[in-house]
Coordinates of C-alpha atoms in Angstrom, one line a residue:
M17 CA 143.7 -145.5 -12.0
S18 CA 142.6 -149.0 -11.0
T19 CA 140.7 -150.9 -13.7
N20 CA 139.3 -153.6 -11.4
H21 CA 137.2 -151.6 -9.1
D22 CA 134.1 -153.5 -7.8
P23 CA 131.1 -151.2 -7.8
R24 CA 129.2 -153.4 -5.4
R25 CA 131.6 -152.5 -2.6
D26 CA 130.5 -148.9 -2.6
D27 CA 126.8 -149.4 -3.4
K28 CA 124.9 -147.5 -0.7
S29 CA 121.6 -147.4 -2.5
V30 CA 118.4 -148.7 -0.8
F31 CA 115.7 -150.7 -2.5
P32 CA 113.4 -149.7 -3.9
N33 CA 114.6 -146.8 -6.1
P34 CA 111.7 -144.2 -5.9
I35 CA 111.2 -144.1 -9.7
Y36 CA 111.2 -147.9 -9.9
K37 CA 108.8 -148.0 -7.0
E38 CA 106.3 -145.7 -8.8
T39 CA 106.7 -147.0 -12.3
V40 CA 106.9 -150.7 -11.7
L41 CA 106.3 -152.0 -8.2
R42 CA 103.3 -149.9 -7.3
P43 CA 101.4 -150.8 -10.5
L44 CA 102.2 -154.5 -10.0
F45 CA 101.0 -154.3 -6.4
D46 CA 97.8 -152.6 -7.4
G47 CA 97.3 -155.1 -10.1
A48 CA 97.6 -158.0 -7.7
K49 CA 95.1 -156.3 -5.4
A50 CA 92.7 -155.8 -8.2
H51 CA 92.9 -159.2 -9.8
H52 CA 94.6 -161.9 -7.8
V53 CA 93.8 -161.7 -4.0
D54 CA 91.5 -164.6 -4.2
G55 CA 94.0 -166.6 -6.2
F56 CA 96.7 -166.0 -3.6
R57 CA 94.3 -167.1 -0.9
R58 CA 93.4 -170.3 -2.6
I59 CA 97.0 -171.2 -3.4
D60 CA 98.2 -170.6 0.1
R61 CA 95.4 -172.8 1.5
A62 CA 95.9 -175.6 -1.0
H63 CA 99.6 -175.6 -0.5
L64 CA 99.2 -175.7 3.2
V65 CA 96.8 -178.7 2.9
M66 CA 99.1 -180.5 0.5
L67 CA 102.2 -179.9 2.8
T68 CA 100.2 -181.4 5.7
E69 CA 98.9 -184.4 3.8
T70 CA 102.4 -185.3 2.5
G71 CA 104.0 -184.9 6.0
I72 CA 106.2 -182.0 5.0
L73 CA 104.5 -180.0 7.8
D74 CA 103.0 -181.6 10.9
R75 CA 99.4 -180.8 11.7
K76 CA 100.3 -178.6 14.7
Q77 CA 102.4 -176.4 12.4
A78 CA 99.7 -176.4 9.7
S79 CA 97.0 -175.5 12.1
A80 CA 98.9 -172.5 13.4
I81 CA 99.6 -171.3 9.9
A82 CA 95.9 -171.8 8.9
R83 CA 94.7 -169.7 11.9
A84 CA 97.2 -166.9 10.9
L85 CA 96.0 -167.0 7.3
E86 CA 92.4 -166.7 8.5
A87 CA 93.4 -163.8 10.8
I88 CA 95.1 -162.0 7.9
D89 CA 91.9 -162.3 5.9
A90 CA 89.9 -160.8 8.7
E91 CA 92.2 -158.1 9.8
V92 CA 93.9 -156.8 6.6
D93 CA 91.7 -154.5 4.5
V94 CA 93.3 -155.3 1.2
P95 CA 91.3 -152.8 -0.9
A96 CA 92.5 -150.0 1.4
L97 CA 96.2 -151.0 1.1
T98 CA 98.6 -148.5 -0.4
Y99 CA 101.9 -149.6 -1.7
T100 CA 104.7 -148.2 0.5
G101 CA 107.8 -150.0 -0.8
E102 CA 108.4 -151.8 2.6
V103 CA 107.9 -155.1 0.8
E104 CA 108.6 -156.0 -2.8
D105 CA 105.1 -157.2 -3.8
F106 CA 101.8 -158.6 -2.6
F107 CA 103.4 -162.1 -1.9
F108 CA 105.9 -160.6 0.5
L109 CA 103.2 -158.6 2.2
I110 CA 101.3 -161.8 3.1
E111 CA 104.6 -163.4 4.2
K112 CA 105.3 -160.3 6.4
E113 CA 101.9 -160.6 8.0
L114 CA 102.5 -164.2 8.7
K115 CA 105.8 -163.5 10.3
R116 CA 104.2 -160.8 12.5
R117 CA 101.8 -163.4 13.8
L118 CA 103.9 -166.6 13.8
G119 CA 107.5 -165.5 13.9
P120 CA 109.9 -166.0 11.0
D121 CA 110.5 -169.8 11.4
L122 CA 107.0 -171.0 11.3
A123 CA 105.8 -168.4 8.9
G124 CA 108.5 -169.2 6.5
R125 CA 107.5 -172.9 6.4
L126 CA 104.5 -172.2 4.2
H127 CA 106.8 -171.3 1.3
T128 CA 108.4 -174.8 1.4
A129 CA 108.7 -176.3 -2.0
R130 CA 107.3 -173.4 -4.0
S131 CA 108.4 -170.3 -5.7
R132 CA 106.9 -167.0 -6.9
N133 CA 107.4 -168.5 -10.4
D134 CA 105.0 -171.4 -10.1
I135 CA 102.7 -169.2 -7.9
D136 CA 102.5 -166.5 -10.5
H137 CA 101.6 -168.7 -13.4
T138 CA 99.1 -170.5 -11.3
L139 CA 97.5 -167.1 -10.4
F140 CA 97.4 -166.1 -14.0
K141 CA 95.8 -169.4 -15.0
L142 CA 93.2 -169.2 -12.3
G143 CA 92.4 -165.6 -13.5
L144 CA 92.2 -166.7 -17.1
K145 CA 89.9 -169.7 -16.4
E146 CA 87.4 -167.5 -14.6
R147 CA 87.3 -165.0 -17.4
I148 CA 87.2 -167.7 -20.1
D149 CA 84.2 -169.3 -18.4
V150 CA 82.3 -166.0 -18.4
L151 CA 83.1 -165.5 -22.1
L152 CA 82.1 -169.0 -23.0
A153 CA 78.8 -168.6 -21.2
K154 CA 78.1 -165.4 -23.1
A155 CA 79.2 -167.0 -26.4
R156 CA 76.9 -170.0 -25.9
N157 CA 74.1 -167.6 -25.1
L158 CA 74.7 -165.8 -28.4
A159 CA 74.8 -169.1 -30.2
G160 CA 71.4 -170.0 -28.6
V161 CA 69.9 -166.7 -29.6
L162 CA 71.2 -167.1 -33.2
I163 CA 69.7 -170.6 -33.4
N164 CA 66.3 -169.3 -32.1
V165 CA 66.3 -166.4 -34.6
A166 CA 67.4 -168.7 -37.4
T167 CA 64.5 -171.1 -36.6
R168 CA 62.1 -168.2 -36.5
E169 CA 63.3 -166.8 -39.8
Q170 CA 64.1 -170.0 -41.6
E171 CA 61.6 -169.1 -44.4
T172 CA 62.2 -165.3 -44.4
L173 CA 63.7 -164.3 -47.7
I174 CA 66.7 -162.0 -47.9
V175 CA 69.1 -160.9 -50.6
A176 CA 72.5 -162.6 -50.3
Y177 CA 75.4 -160.5 -51.6
T178 CA 78.8 -161.3 -53.1
H179 CA 81.4 -158.7 -53.9
G180 CA 79.0 -156.1 -52.5
Q181 CA 76.4 -156.8 -55.1
P182 CA 73.0 -158.6 -55.0
A183 CA 73.7 -162.3 -55.9
Q184 CA 71.0 -164.8 -55.0
P185 CA 68.0 -165.0 -52.7
T186 CA 68.3 -167.1 -49.6
T187 CA 66.6 -167.0 -46.2
F188 CA 67.7 -165.1 -43.1
G189 CA 67.7 -168.4 -41.3
H190 CA 70.2 -169.9 -43.8
Y191 CA 72.5 -166.8 -43.5
L192 CA 72.4 -167.0 -39.7
G193 CA 73.2 -170.7 -39.9
A194 CA 76.5 -169.8 -41.5
V195 CA 77.2 -167.4 -38.7
I196 CA 76.2 -170.1 -36.1
E197 CA 78.6 -172.6 -37.6
V198 CA 81.6 -170.3 -37.3
L199 CA 80.6 -169.2 -33.8
L200 CA 80.3 -172.8 -32.7
R201 CA 83.8 -173.5 -34.0
D202 CA 85.1 -170.4 -32.3
I203 CA 83.5 -171.6 -29.0
E204 CA 85.2 -175.0 -29.5
R205 CA 88.6 -173.2 -30.1
L206 CA 88.1 -171.3 -26.8
V207 CA 87.2 -174.5 -25.0
E208 CA 90.4 -176.1 -26.3
A209 CA 92.4 -173.1 -25.1
R210 CA 90.8 -173.4 -21.7
A211 CA 91.9 -177.0 -21.6
I212 CA 95.5 -175.8 -22.1
V213 CA 95.1 -173.3 -19.3
D214 CA 93.5 -175.9 -17.0
R215 CA 96.9 -177.5 -16.1
S216 CA 98.5 -176.6 -12.8
P217 CA 102.0 -175.3 -12.6
M218 CA 102.2 -175.6 -8.8
G219 CA 105.0 -177.8 -7.6
A220 CA 107.4 -176.7 -10.4
A221 CA 108.8 -174.2 -7.9
A222 CA 111.4 -172.0 -9.6
I223 CA 112.2 -174.3 -12.6
T224 CA 113.0 -177.9 -11.6
T225 CA 110.5 -178.9 -8.8
S226 CA 112.2 -179.6 -5.5
G227 CA 113.6 -182.3 -3.3
F228 CA 110.5 -182.3 -1.1
P229 CA 107.9 -185.1 -1.6
V230 CA 105.2 -182.7 -2.9
D231 CA 102.1 -184.1 -4.5
R232 CA 101.5 -182.0 -7.7
S233 CA 98.4 -183.9 -8.6
R234 CA 96.9 -183.2 -5.3
M235 CA 97.6 -179.5 -5.6
A236 CA 96.0 -179.5 -9.1
T237 CA 92.9 -181.1 -7.7
L238 CA 92.6 -178.8 -4.7
L239 CA 92.9 -175.8 -7.0
G240 CA 90.3 -177.1 -9.4
F241 CA 92.7 -177.9 -12.3
S242 CA 92.2 -180.9 -14.4
Q243 CA 95.8 -182.1 -14.0
P244 CA 99.3 -180.8 -13.3
L245 CA 101.3 -179.5 -16.3
Q246 CA 104.0 -182.2 -16.6
N247 CA 107.3 -180.6 -17.4
S248 CA 108.4 -178.2 -14.6
Y249 CA 110.4 -176.0 -17.0
S250 CA 107.3 -175.7 -19.2
C251 CA 105.3 -174.6 -16.1
I252 CA 107.3 -171.4 -15.8
A253 CA 108.5 -170.9 -19.4
A254 CA 105.7 -172.0 -21.7
V255 CA 103.2 -169.2 -22.4
D256 CA 101.1 -171.1 -24.8
Y257 CA 98.3 -171.0 -22.3
V258 CA 98.3 -167.2 -22.9
T259 CA 98.8 -167.4 -26.7
A260 CA 96.1 -170.1 -27.1
T261 CA 93.6 -168.1 -25.2
Y262 CA 94.1 -164.8 -27.0
S263 CA 94.4 -166.5 -30.4
A264 CA 91.0 -168.0 -29.8
I265 CA 89.6 -164.6 -28.8
E266 CA 91.2 -162.9 -31.7
L267 CA 89.6 -165.3 -34.2
M268 CA 86.2 -165.2 -32.5
F269 CA 86.0 -161.4 -32.8
L270 CA 87.6 -161.3 -36.2
H271 CA 84.8 -163.6 -37.3
L272 CA 82.0 -161.8 -35.5
G273 CA 83.0 -158.5 -37.0
R274 CA 82.1 -159.8 -40.5
P275 CA 78.3 -160.4 -40.0
I276 CA 78.3 -157.2 -37.9
Q277 CA 79.5 -155.3 -40.9
D278 CA 76.8 -157.0 -43.0
L279 CA 74.2 -155.7 -40.5
Q280 CA 75.6 -152.2 -41.0
F281 CA 75.3 -152.6 -44.8
W282 CA 71.8 -154.2 -44.7
T283 CA 70.4 -151.4 -42.5
S284 CA 71.6 -148.7 -44.9
F285 CA 68.9 -146.6 -46.5
E286 CA 69.8 -147.9 -49.9
V287 CA 69.5 -151.6 -48.9
G288 CA 67.2 -151.5 -46.0
Q289 CA 66.5 -155.3 -45.7
V290 CA 67.0 -155.3 -42.0
Y291 CA 64.8 -153.2 -39.7
V292 CA 66.2 -152.2 -36.3
P293 CA 63.5 -151.4 -33.7
N294 CA 63.4 -148.0 -32.1
A295 CA 64.8 -149.3 -28.8
F296 CA 68.2 -149.6 -30.6
V297 CA 68.0 -146.4 -32.7
Q298 CA 69.4 -143.0 -31.9
I299 CA 68.3 -139.8 -33.5
S300 CA 70.3 -136.9 -35.0
S301 CA 70.7 -133.7 -33.1
I302 CA 70.0 -131.7 -36.2
M303 CA 68.4 -133.9 -38.9
P304 CA 64.9 -134.9 -37.9
Q305 CA 64.5 -137.7 -40.5
K306 CA 67.5 -139.7 -39.2
R307 CA 67.2 -143.2 -37.7
N308 CA 70.8 -144.2 -36.7
P309 CA 71.3 -147.9 -35.7
V310 CA 74.4 -146.9 -33.8
P311 CA 74.6 -150.1 -31.7
I312 CA 75.9 -151.8 -34.9
E313 CA 78.7 -149.3 -35.0
H314 CA 79.5 -149.9 -31.4
L315 CA 79.5 -153.7 -32.1
R316 CA 81.9 -153.1 -34.9
H317 CA 84.4 -151.0 -33.1
L318 CA 84.2 -153.1 -29.9
S319 CA 84.9 -156.2 -31.9
S320 CA 87.9 -154.5 -33.5
Q321 CA 89.1 -153.3 -30.1
T322 CA 88.8 -156.9 -28.8
F323 CA 90.6 -158.3 -31.8
G324 CA 93.4 -155.7 -31.4
R325 CA 93.8 -156.2 -27.7
A326 CA 94.0 -160.0 -28.1
R327 CA 96.5 -159.6 -30.9
A328 CA 98.6 -157.3 -28.8
M329 CA 99.0 -160.1 -26.2
L330 CA 100.5 -162.3 -29.0
D331 CA 102.7 -159.4 -30.0
V332 CA 104.0 -159.0 -26.5
M333 CA 104.9 -162.8 -26.4
H334 CA 106.8 -162.6 -29.7
N335 CA 110.6 -163.1 -29.5
T336 CA 110.6 -163.5 -25.7
P337 CA 113.1 -165.9 -24.2
F338 CA 111.8 -169.4 -23.4
T339 CA 112.1 -169.0 -19.6
D340 CA 110.4 -167.3 -16.8
M341 CA 110.2 -163.6 -17.6
N342 CA 108.1 -160.5 -16.8
D343 CA 106.8 -160.1 -20.3
S344 CA 104.1 -162.7 -19.7
E345 CA 103.3 -161.7 -16.1
G346 CA 101.4 -159.2 -14.0
E347 CA 100.9 -156.1 -16.2
T348 CA 100.7 -158.0 -19.4
Q349 CA 98.0 -160.3 -17.9
A350 CA 96.1 -157.2 -16.8
M351 CA 96.4 -155.7 -20.3
G352 CA 94.8 -158.9 -21.7
Y353 CA 91.8 -158.6 -19.3
Q354 CA 90.7 -155.6 -21.3
A355 CA 90.1 -157.9 -24.2
F356 CA 87.7 -159.9 -22.1
A357 CA 85.9 -156.8 -21.0
S358 CA 85.2 -155.5 -24.5
A359 CA 84.4 -159.1 -25.7
A360 CA 81.7 -159.5 -23.1
R361 CA 80.1 -156.3 -24.2
V362 CA 80.0 -157.4 -27.8
L363 CA 78.5 -160.8 -27.0
D364 CA 75.7 -159.3 -24.8
L365 CA 74.8 -156.5 -27.2
L366 CA 74.9 -158.7 -30.3
A367 CA 72.6 -161.2 -28.7
A368 CA 70.1 -158.5 -27.7
L369 CA 70.2 -156.9 -31.1
V370 CA 69.8 -160.0 -33.2
A371 CA 66.9 -161.2 -31.1
D372 CA 64.9 -158.0 -31.9
I373 CA 65.8 -157.1 -35.5
R374 CA 63.4 -158.0 -38.3
I375 CA 63.6 -158.4 -42.0
D376 CA 61.7 -155.8 -44.1
G377 CA 60.0 -158.1 -46.5
A378 CA 58.7 -155.3 -48.8
R379 CA 62.3 -154.0 -49.3
V380 CA 63.6 -157.5 -49.9
Q381 CA 61.0 -158.1 -52.6
D382 CA 61.8 -154.8 -54.2
N383 CA 65.5 -155.5 -54.1
I384 CA 65.0 -158.9 -55.6
R385 CA 62.8 -157.4 -58.4
R386 CA 65.3 -154.7 -59.3
S387 CA 68.4 -157.0 -59.2
C388 CA 67.1 -160.1 -61.1
I389 CA 68.9 -162.3 -58.6
T390 CA 66.7 -165.4 -59.3
V391 CA 67.9 -165.6 -62.9
T392 CA 70.5 -168.3 -61.9
E393 CA 67.6 -170.7 -61.4
L394 CA 66.3 -169.8 -65.0
A395 CA 69.7 -171.1 -66.3
D396 CA 69.6 -174.2 -64.1
S397 CA 66.0 -174.9 -65.2
L398 CA 66.9 -174.6 -68.9
V399 CA 69.5 -177.3 -68.3
R400 CA 67.1 -179.6 -66.6
R401 CA 64.0 -178.9 -68.8
E402 CA 65.4 -178.1 -72.2
G403 CA 68.6 -180.2 -72.2
L404 CA 70.9 -177.2 -72.8
S405 CA 74.5 -177.0 -71.6
F406 CA 74.9 -174.7 -68.6
R407 CA 77.0 -172.3 -70.5
E408 CA 74.3 -171.9 -73.2
A409 CA 71.6 -171.6 -70.6
H410 CA 73.7 -169.0 -68.8
E411 CA 74.0 -166.8 -71.9
I412 CA 70.2 -167.0 -72.4
A413 CA 69.6 -166.0 -68.8
A414 CA 72.1 -163.2 -69.0
A415 CA 70.3 -161.8 -72.0
V416 CA 67.0 -161.9 -70.2
A417 CA 68.4 -160.2 -67.1
K418 CA 70.0 -157.4 -69.2
A419 CA 66.7 -156.8 -71.0
V420 CA 64.7 -156.6 -67.7
V421 CA 67.2 -154.3 -66.0
A422 CA 67.2 -152.0 -69.0
V423 CA 63.5 -151.3 -68.6
Q424 CA 63.7 -151.4 -64.8
G425 CA 61.2 -154.2 -64.9
D426 CA 60.3 -157.3 -63.0
L427 CA 61.7 -160.6 -64.1
A428 CA 58.6 -162.6 -63.6
N429 CA 56.3 -160.1 -65.3
D430 CA 58.6 -158.5 -67.8
G431 CA 61.1 -161.1 -68.6
Y432 CA 59.1 -163.7 -70.6
A433 CA 59.2 -161.9 -74.0
A434 CA 62.9 -161.4 -73.6
F435 CA 63.3 -165.0 -72.7
L436 CA 61.4 -166.2 -75.8
K437 CA 63.6 -164.1 -78.0
A438 CA 66.9 -165.1 -76.4
F439 CA 66.0 -168.8 -76.4
A440 CA 65.0 -168.8 -80.0
E441 CA 68.2 -167.0 -81.1
A442 CA 70.4 -169.3 -79.1
T443 CA 68.8 -172.7 -79.9
K444 CA 66.9 -172.0 -83.2
R445 CA 63.8 -173.6 -81.8
E446 CA 60.8 -172.8 -79.5
T447 CA 60.8 -173.4 -75.8
S448 CA 58.4 -175.7 -74.0
I449 CA 58.2 -173.3 -71.0
D450 CA 55.0 -171.2 -70.8
T451 CA 54.4 -167.9 -69.1
A452 CA 53.2 -169.4 -65.8
T453 CA 56.1 -171.9 -65.6
F454 CA 58.6 -169.1 -66.4
A455 CA 57.1 -167.0 -63.6
E456 CA 57.4 -169.8 -61.1
M457 CA 61.0 -170.7 -62.2
V458 CA 62.2 -167.1 -61.5
S459 CA 60.3 -166.6 -58.2
P460 CA 62.5 -166.4 -55.1
E461 CA 60.3 -168.9 -53.2
H462 CA 61.0 -171.5 -55.9
F463 CA 64.7 -170.6 -56.0
V464 CA 65.0 -171.4 -52.3
A465 CA 62.7 -174.5 -52.4
V466 CA 64.6 -176.4 -55.0
R467 CA 67.9 -175.9 -53.1
D468 CA 67.2 -178.7 -50.7
R469 CA 70.6 -180.4 -50.8
F470 CA 72.8 -180.8 -47.7
G471 CA 73.6 -177.3 -46.4
G472 CA 71.0 -175.5 -48.6
P473 CA 68.3 -173.0 -47.6
A474 CA 65.3 -175.2 -48.4
P475 CA 63.2 -176.0 -45.3
K476 CA 64.1 -179.6 -44.9
A477 CA 67.9 -179.1 -45.3
L478 CA 67.9 -176.0 -43.1
Q479 CA 65.8 -177.6 -40.4
A480 CA 68.2 -180.5 -40.2
A481 CA 71.1 -178.1 -39.9
L482 CA 69.4 -176.2 -37.1
M483 CA 68.8 -179.4 -35.2
Q484 CA 72.5 -180.2 -35.5
Y485 CA 73.5 -176.8 -34.3
R486 CA 71.2 -177.2 -31.3
T487 CA 72.7 -180.6 -30.5
Q488 CA 76.2 -179.2 -30.8
L489 CA 75.4 -176.3 -28.5
D490 CA 73.8 -178.5 -26.0
A491 CA 76.9 -180.7 -25.8
L492 CA 79.1 -177.6 -25.3
T493 CA 76.8 -176.4 -22.6
S494 CA 76.8 -179.7 -20.9
Q495 CA 80.6 -179.8 -21.0
G496 CA 80.8 -176.4 -19.4
K497 CA 78.4 -177.5 -16.6
D498 CA 80.6 -180.6 -16.0
I499 CA 83.7 -178.5 -15.7
A500 CA 82.0 -176.1 -13.4
A501 CA 80.7 -178.9 -11.1
R502 CA 84.2 -180.4 -10.9
E503 CA 85.7 -177.1 -10.0
A504 CA 83.0 -176.3 -7.5
A505 CA 83.6 -179.6 -5.8
A506 CA 87.4 -178.8 -5.6
T507 CA 86.6 -175.4 -4.0
S508 CA 84.3 -177.2 -1.5
E509 CA 86.9 -179.8 -0.7
L510 CA 89.7 -177.2 -0.2
K511 CA 87.4 -175.2 2.1
D512 CA 86.6 -178.4 4.2
K513 CA 90.3 -179.4 4.4
F514 CA 91.3 -175.9 5.5
Q515 CA 88.5 -175.7 8.0
A516 CA 89.7 -179.0 9.5
L517 CA 93.1 -177.5 10.0
L518 CA 91.6 -174.5 11.7
G519 CA 89.7 -176.7 14.1
E520 CA 92.8 -178.5 15.4
A521 CA 94.4 -177.2 18.5

């Protein structure tokens, strides 16, 4: 038996294999229909304009191709298309339609100096930029809502928790300021990721550019990119535009999930310091007393879904070869779009919820009373007023808190006698602090008011922080508007240049 038989000689199979068609080609075709038709259209038009401006095509050829592209748009009902396997993918469908109208020679000239490789990554970047812009707008809106609510609630007392236990009083505005700072940094991370996406691969062709005098910068401008991505191998191999985008999304929703979990805890019956209005409350089908703030649960699981979907994109990229490969392309890109969809829902719902919730002041005061969380200020005041070391003052304050909690009392009203006893035992002398002074020292209002250092919850410090957050958000908003204006101008220029080609005989 021969050992050097060539299997290619007897291969009578016809592309595509029916199973391959249904499991790979049809889903890819449907994905292109759903997500990238406009991107294909823009790339074809921009490439045609660039080929004409560089003299690679003459204007007569370009005009004929432009009219054929316009006819395809008018005559081919893309949403109604069903994949038949006659062509490999959506790109070849358009080329087939061009050939039908222009003949193979002229139709084939549109593909001069380009490849599906640079086309695909350009499509994916166009799709990501559009989705990132929507997400950034929603994130900026949430940041604005948070700043407004923090301003409204800058003097509203709450209980701050550490390790799940009442720790110290602060204000709701101060708490939200911390959330705002993280969100603004997350927005900046997504803006930076967008800047990585905003570099055009067009002109890289398959891997190494081409011998034609293409103008890659012109292509980038016509497509609304800030600049071309320099290295042509990087254009088709580097997926850091994918990983940067989904890493930023992953972090944003990891971070948002934490205050969402706080809201779940704070709305519990046992804590109850946040009141959720009826518009966001669902009832039980059997228990008449229940008020279920289930939007918070939806925010939590949607944040986790978004985090998981973004993380999955990074996992798909892991250990892939540094070259053009399907792992980063059509179906993976579509998988990532699910993260954008759930992310948008979280940002919209969280903004609406935060704007309407209120702090239950009576519950806050009761929780403060029962937990003695102002006693840290008693220790601090003893250091300042009585000249004690902090450790000695801490032990006195701890004894006072223990005595008050034991009788389920109130620190301001029931703690003074315990204070006198503990102070005398620790220092062997009497204190200069009288009953009224003691009550003021352990009040939550005083606790907040004296914490007026940079970053603290006192009015002056918090107002300065809120002004800074507003300035930072305004700058991010202005930056987004500038980018949108540049890209709108590019879209308008491409339309004008293409229309000019259509108008030539």
